[in-house]
Short mmCIF file of C-alpha atoms in Angstrom, two decimals:
data_model
loop_
_atom_site.label_atom_id
_atom_site.label_comp_id
_atom_site.label_asym_id
_atom_site.label_seq_id
_atom_site.Cartn_x
_atom_site.Cartn_y
_atom_site.Cartn_z
CA MET A 1287 -6.55 24.32 -0.14
CA SER A 1288 -4.25 27.20 -1.20
CA ASP A 1289 -2.91 29.67 1.59
CA ALA A 1290 -5.24 32.48 0.21
CA ALA A 1291 -8.14 30.50 0.13
CA ALA A 1292 -7.36 29.21 3.91
CA ALA A 1293 -6.95 32.98 4.92
CA ALA A 1294 -10.35 34.21 3.33
CA LYS A 1295 -13.70 33.75 4.83
CA PRO A 1296 -15.09 30.29 4.92
CA LEU A 1297 -17.33 29.44 1.96
CA PRO A 1298 -21.15 28.70 2.88
CA PHE A 1299 -21.63 24.90 3.52
CA LEU A 1300 -23.53 24.33 -0.07
CA PHE A 1301 -20.43 25.84 -1.78
CA GLN A 1302 -18.06 23.51 0.05
CA PHE A 1303 -20.27 20.72 -0.61
CA ALA A 1304 -20.71 21.24 -4.47
CA ALA A 1305 -16.66 22.06 -4.67
CA GLY A 1306 -15.87 18.62 -2.69
CA ALA A 1307 -18.68 16.71 -5.20
CA ILE A 1308 -16.81 18.01 -8.18
CA ALA A 1309 -13.52 17.29 -6.92
CA GLY A 1310 -14.51 13.78 -5.93
CA VAL A 1311 -16.21 12.88 -9.25
CA SER A 1312 -13.23 14.13 -11.12
CA GLU A 1313 -10.74 11.83 -9.30
CA ILE A 1314 -13.09 8.85 -9.44
CA LEU A 1315 -13.49 9.14 -13.07
CA CYS A 1316 -9.68 9.01 -13.71
CA MET A 1317 -8.69 6.68 -11.03
CA TYR A 1318 -11.70 3.88 -10.63
CA PRO A 1319 -10.01 0.94 -12.48
CA LEU A 1320 -7.26 0.72 -9.98
CA ASP A 1321 -9.95 0.60 -7.31
CA VAL A 1322 -11.33 -2.41 -9.00
CA ALA A 1323 -7.75 -4.07 -9.18
CA LYS A 1324 -7.31 -3.16 -5.39
CA THR A 1325 -10.48 -5.09 -4.43
CA ARG A 1326 -9.82 -8.15 -6.41
CA LEU A 1327 -6.24 -8.19 -4.65
CA MET A 1328 -7.57 -7.82 -1.24
CA LEU A 1329 -10.16 -10.54 -1.65
CA GLN A 1330 -7.45 -13.20 -2.67
CA VAL A 1331 -7.02 -16.00 0.07
CA GLY A 1332 -4.35 -18.28 -0.26
CA THR A 1333 -2.33 -19.30 -3.09
CA GLY A 1334 -3.16 -21.12 -6.54
CA ALA A 1335 -2.63 -20.52 -10.45
CA ASP A 1336 -5.83 -18.60 -10.66
CA GLN A 1337 -4.61 -15.94 -8.41
CA TYR A 1338 -3.64 -12.31 -9.75
CA LYS A 1339 0.03 -11.94 -9.65
CA SER A 1340 0.27 -8.26 -10.29
CA ILE A 1341 -1.87 -5.18 -11.20
CA VAL A 1342 -0.79 -5.74 -14.69
CA ASP A 1343 -2.09 -9.35 -14.38
CA VAL A 1344 -5.09 -8.26 -12.99
CA PHE A 1345 -5.83 -5.43 -15.54
CA GLY A 1346 -4.75 -8.00 -18.35
CA ARG A 1347 -6.94 -11.04 -17.26
CA ILE A 1348 -9.77 -8.68 -16.42
CA ILE A 1349 -9.85 -7.35 -20.14
CA LYS A 1350 -9.32 -10.71 -21.81
CA GLU A 1351 -11.68 -12.90 -19.61
CA GLU A 1352 -14.38 -10.34 -18.77
CA GLY A 1353 -14.00 -7.59 -21.21
CA ALA A 1354 -12.63 -3.98 -20.64
CA SER A 1355 -15.97 -2.74 -19.40
CA ARG A 1356 -15.61 -4.69 -16.23
CA LEU A 1357 -12.92 -2.21 -15.10
CA TYR A 1358 -15.65 0.15 -14.47
CA ARG A 1359 -18.00 -2.32 -12.90
CA GLY A 1360 -19.55 -1.06 -9.88
CA ILE A 1361 -18.80 2.55 -10.52
CA LEU A 1362 -22.38 3.60 -10.15
CA PRO A 1363 -22.67 3.37 -6.47
CA PRO A 1364 -19.40 5.27 -5.72
CA ILE A 1365 -20.41 7.80 -8.37
CA MET A 1366 -23.91 8.39 -6.55
CA VAL A 1367 -22.38 8.57 -3.09
CA GLU A 1368 -19.11 10.47 -4.36
CA ALA A 1369 -20.89 13.73 -4.29
CA PRO A 1370 -21.85 13.64 -0.56
CA LYS A 1371 -18.74 11.52 0.26
CA ARG A 1372 -16.03 14.13 -0.82
CA ALA A 1373 -18.19 16.85 -0.42
CA ILE A 1374 -18.60 15.91 3.40
CA LYS A 1375 -14.64 15.00 3.20
CA PHE A 1376 -13.81 18.83 2.63
CA ALA A 1377 -17.04 20.55 4.34
CA SER A 1378 -16.76 18.73 7.38
CA ASN A 1379 -12.84 19.29 7.53
CA ASP A 1380 -13.42 23.04 6.78
CA THR A 1381 -16.17 22.90 9.48
CA TYR A 1382 -14.67 21.17 12.27
CA GLY A 1383 -11.16 23.06 11.96
CA PRO A 1384 -12.67 26.39 13.20
CA MET A 1385 -15.03 24.34 15.90
CA TYR A 1386 -11.57 22.86 17.58
CA MET A 1387 -9.83 25.98 17.08
CA ARG A 1388 -12.59 27.49 19.29
CA LEU A 1389 -12.74 24.68 21.93
CA PHE A 1390 -9.00 24.46 22.49
CA ASN A 1391 -8.79 28.23 22.44
CA GLN A 1392 -6.53 28.12 19.32
CA LYS A 1393 -6.05 31.43 16.91
CA GLN A 1394 -4.61 29.05 14.29
CA LEU A 1395 -4.74 25.38 13.16
CA THR A 1396 -2.19 23.28 14.61
CA GLN A 1397 -1.02 19.99 13.51
CA SER A 1398 -2.67 18.09 16.13
CA LEU A 1399 -5.62 20.11 15.52
CA ALA A 1400 -5.53 19.24 11.58
CA ILE A 1401 -5.04 15.47 12.53
CA MET A 1402 -8.16 15.49 14.86
CA THR A 1403 -10.15 17.68 12.50
CA GLY A 1404 -9.38 14.93 9.55
CA VAL A 1405 -10.04 12.05 11.87
CA THR A 1406 -13.46 13.54 12.62
CA ALA A 1407 -14.46 14.53 9.05
CA GLY A 1408 -13.26 10.92 8.14
CA ILE A 1409 -15.89 9.51 10.98
CA THR A 1410 -18.46 11.60 9.54
CA GLU A 1411 -17.89 10.45 5.75
CA ALA A 1412 -17.71 6.71 6.97
CA LEU A 1413 -21.51 6.93 8.20
CA ILE A 1414 -22.75 7.77 4.52
CA VAL A 1415 -20.38 5.70 2.59
CA ALA A 1416 -20.66 2.33 4.31
CA THR A 1417 -23.69 0.76 2.67
CA PRO A 1418 -22.74 2.02 -1.22
CA GLU A 1419 -19.12 0.64 -0.49
CA LEU A 1420 -20.71 -2.89 0.37
CA VAL A 1421 -22.64 -2.77 -2.76
CA LYS A 1422 -19.59 -1.70 -4.80
CA ILE A 1423 -17.44 -4.49 -3.44
CA ARG A 1424 -20.11 -6.99 -4.38
CA LEU A 1425 -20.32 -5.89 -7.87
CA GLN A 1426 -16.33 -5.53 -8.34
CA ALA A 1427 -15.72 -9.30 -6.69
CA LYS A 1428 -14.45 -11.95 -9.20
CA GLU A 1429 -16.72 -14.57 -7.63
CA ASN A 1430 -19.72 -12.28 -8.09
CA ALA A 1431 -19.23 -11.83 -11.96
CA GLY A 1432 -22.50 -12.71 -13.54
CA ARG A 1433 -24.56 -12.78 -10.34
CA TYR A 1434 -25.96 -9.33 -10.19
CA ALA A 1435 -27.28 -7.67 -13.45
CA GLY A 1436 -26.39 -4.06 -11.90
CA THR A 1437 -26.60 -2.04 -8.79
CA MET A 1438 -30.30 -2.36 -8.00
CA ASP A 1439 -30.07 -6.07 -8.83
CA CYS A 1440 -27.56 -6.27 -6.23
CA VAL A 1441 -29.41 -4.31 -3.79
CA ARG A 1442 -32.43 -6.32 -4.31
CA LYS A 1443 -30.69 -9.44 -3.85
CA ILE A 1444 -28.61 -8.43 -0.98
CA TYR A 1445 -31.85 -7.59 0.71
CA ALA A 1446 -33.76 -10.94 -0.01
CA GLU A 1447 -31.13 -13.23 0.81
CA GLU A 1448 -29.45 -11.62 3.88
CA GLY A 1449 -31.85 -9.05 5.24
CA LEU A 1450 -31.77 -5.20 5.69
CA LYS A 1451 -28.85 -5.39 8.47
CA ALA A 1452 -26.55 -6.85 5.82
CA PHE A 1453 -26.26 -3.23 4.50
CA ALA A 1454 -24.50 -2.45 7.86
CA ASN A 1455 -21.89 -5.12 7.53
CA GLY A 1456 -18.41 -3.40 7.85
CA LEU A 1457 -19.39 0.04 9.18
CA GLU A 1458 -17.06 -0.38 12.12
CA ALA A 1459 -14.00 -1.05 9.90
CA THR A 1460 -15.26 1.51 7.72
CA ILE A 1461 -15.15 4.16 10.44
CA TRP A 1462 -11.54 2.91 10.98
CA ARG A 1463 -10.77 3.15 7.34
CA HIS A 1464 -11.74 6.88 6.91
CA ALA A 1465 -10.79 8.08 10.25
CA LEU A 1466 -7.10 6.78 9.36
CA TRP A 1467 -7.00 8.18 5.88
CA ASN A 1468 -8.52 11.41 6.68
CA GLY A 1469 -6.32 11.92 9.69
CA GLY A 1470 -3.19 10.88 7.64
CA TYR A 1471 -4.22 13.18 4.63
CA PHE A 1472 -5.16 16.57 6.19
CA GLY A 1473 -2.68 16.27 8.74
CA SER A 1474 0.06 15.40 6.37
CA ILE A 1475 -1.10 18.26 3.77
CA PHE A 1476 -0.72 20.65 6.96
CA GLY A 1477 2.53 19.83 7.80
CA ILE A 1478 3.84 19.42 4.03
CA LYS A 1479 2.60 22.98 3.53
CA LYS A 1480 4.32 24.19 6.41
CA LEU A 1481 7.78 22.73 5.18
CA MET A 1482 7.41 23.89 1.65
CA PRO A 1483 8.20 27.53 0.24
CA LYS A 1484 5.42 29.69 -0.20
CA ALA A 1485 4.20 29.68 -3.98
CA GLU A 1486 4.66 32.82 -5.78
CA THR A 1487 2.87 32.07 -8.83
CA LYS A 1488 -0.26 30.21 -9.75
CA ARG A 1489 1.65 27.38 -11.14
CA GLY A 1490 3.59 27.40 -8.00
CA GLU A 1491 0.57 27.16 -5.93
CA LEU A 1492 -0.99 23.94 -8.31
CA ALA A 1493 2.59 22.22 -8.13
CA VAL A 1494 2.49 22.67 -3.99
CA ASN A 1495 -1.10 21.57 -3.71
CA PHE A 1496 -0.71 18.57 -6.07
CA ALA A 1497 2.66 17.37 -4.08
CA ALA A 1498 0.96 18.08 -0.71
CA GLY A 1499 -2.20 16.02 -1.71
CA ALA A 1500 -0.33 13.49 -3.35
CA ILE A 1501 1.91 12.87 -0.16
CA GLY A 1502 -1.31 12.98 2.13
CA GLY A 1503 -2.71 10.53 -0.01
CA THR A 1504 0.11 8.24 0.00
CA VAL A 1505 0.43 8.54 3.91
CA GLY A 1506 -3.31 8.26 4.48
CA THR A 1507 -3.46 4.98 2.21
CA THR A 1508 -0.47 3.57 4.11
CA LEU A 1509 -2.11 3.87 7.49
CA ASN A 1510 -5.74 2.77 5.98
CA THR A 1511 -4.81 -0.20 4.10
CA PRO A 1512 -5.03 -3.03 7.04
CA PRO A 1513 -8.82 -1.74 7.71
CA ASP A 1514 -9.49 -1.59 4.18
CA VAL A 1515 -8.47 -5.33 3.57
CA VAL A 1516 -10.80 -6.39 6.86
CA LYS A 1517 -13.50 -3.92 5.53
CA THR A 1518 -13.62 -5.53 2.24
CA ARG A 1519 -13.61 -9.13 3.27
CA ILE A 1520 -16.51 -8.43 5.71
CA GLN A 1521 -18.51 -6.46 3.07
CA ASN A 1522 -17.99 -9.29 0.52
CA TYR A 1523 -19.24 -11.92 2.85
CA ASN A 1524 -22.92 -13.35 2.25
CA SER A 1525 -24.17 -13.43 5.62
CA ALA A 1526 -26.72 -15.79 4.16
CA LYS A 1527 -24.03 -18.56 4.25
CA GLY A 1528 -23.94 -18.25 8.30
CA PRO A 1529 -21.98 -16.25 11.05
CA PRO A 1530 -19.05 -14.68 9.39
CA PRO A 1531 -15.25 -15.57 10.65
CA TYR A 1532 -15.21 -11.92 12.10
CA THR A 1533 -17.25 -8.56 12.26
CA THR A 1534 -14.61 -5.87 13.40
CA PHE A 1535 -11.54 -4.43 12.29
CA LEU A 1536 -9.31 -5.51 15.14
CA ALA A 1537 -10.70 -9.08 15.10
CA GLY A 1538 -10.37 -9.33 11.37
CA ALA A 1539 -6.65 -7.98 11.44
CA ARG A 1540 -5.78 -10.50 14.01
CA THR A 1541 -7.40 -13.67 12.06
CA ILE A 1542 -5.79 -12.38 8.55
CA ALA A 1543 -2.30 -12.03 10.47
CA ARG A 1544 -2.53 -15.23 12.23
CA GLU A 1545 -3.72 -17.25 8.83
CA GLU A 1546 -2.29 -15.35 6.08
CA GLY A 1547 0.67 -13.21 7.71
CA VAL A 1548 0.95 -9.79 8.58
CA ARG A 1549 1.71 -8.97 5.04
CA ALA A 1550 -1.75 -10.12 3.98
CA LEU A 1551 -2.99 -6.77 5.55
CA TYR A 1552 -1.33 -4.77 2.74
CA LYS A 1553 -2.84 -6.94 -0.29
CA GLY A 1554 -3.84 -4.29 -2.81
CA TYR A 1555 -1.71 -1.52 -1.50
CA VAL A 1556 0.14 -1.06 -4.43
CA PRO A 1557 -3.26 -0.39 -6.98
CA LYS A 1558 -4.51 1.50 -3.71
CA VAL A 1559 -1.57 3.92 -3.37
CA LEU A 1560 -1.23 4.46 -7.05
CA ARG A 1561 -5.01 5.52 -6.81
CA LEU A 1562 -5.01 7.51 -3.88
CA GLY A 1563 -1.64 9.18 -3.85
CA PRO A 1564 -1.97 11.11 -7.13
CA GLY A 1565 -5.87 10.76 -6.55
CA GLY A 1566 -5.07 12.84 -3.26
CA GLY A 1567 -3.36 15.54 -5.33
CA ILE A 1568 -6.37 15.52 -8.02
CA LEU A 1569 -8.62 16.06 -5.17
CA LEU A 1570 -6.81 18.90 -3.41
CA VAL A 1571 -6.15 20.92 -6.57
CA VAL A 1572 -9.81 20.60 -7.97
CA TYR A 1573 -11.19 21.48 -4.72
CA ASP A 1574 -8.92 24.50 -4.44
CA HIS A 1575 -9.78 25.67 -8.01
CA VAL A 1576 -13.25 25.45 -7.63
CA THR A 1577 -13.50 27.39 -4.19
CA THR A 1578 -11.38 29.86 -5.66
CA TYR A 1579 -13.77 30.36 -8.67
CA MET A 1580 -16.66 30.22 -6.49
CA ARG A 1581 -15.23 33.08 -4.22
CA ASP A 1582 -14.19 35.11 -7.32
CA HIS A 1583 -17.62 34.86 -9.25
CA PHE A 1584 -20.26 33.96 -6.61
CA LEU A 1585 -19.50 35.82 -3.21
#
């Protein structure tokens, strides 16, 4: 948020929710193909001629072999959940901050409280998005091409083959993913804005917000890629095949590091950081602009 927005009276929750929803949908419409590339790279195990070599290779082969529309395959679940997901991210962060300030008797938000607030907001967010994330992963996976006719067909088949409990697969790893990203994102934004000179114009404020959000998104992505790799593999595993090789983040990280090397925990990092670095900037800029508009016109 801008310094002016931060100093103003907090918006009502519904306004925060709407602003977060608008910011989230704006970001995902701009950056979603990179999410598809990230998922494809994260699910790769071993080596072979059919393996993707780079982001360019992923995009080129998807367009050539499956059609350009496949770059937006699986977008419906995140679009449906993006409104509550991003809304909860920002609204929870704006709500937990004052709560922690009262709890620890602080008059202003500190670096440690900013991180704690982000982590708590991330945990709240993860509880909402885990199931839609699972459906999205199944739709994006290369091996599932042609298996599902669409989102609802995917939901029906998961339920019929694996049961209701399958929709909770990867929840624990999702909590790790979102807690680390939000803690890194909001904690970094707080620290970066403290270091940067105060903006004197709207254009300068826009630049500060985008830079802080982009750096925060990069820090959050660097922290949360390992649990994202584990989460993605857990959620793509069809439990009808038998017991999965692991069901939690730490067990999955140990298994992947032992069998594929530690670097495998950062598969898909480049498209992920290319999305969530600038994507973090887009989120913060849009959220700040929308909340400022709401304060000027509705309050």
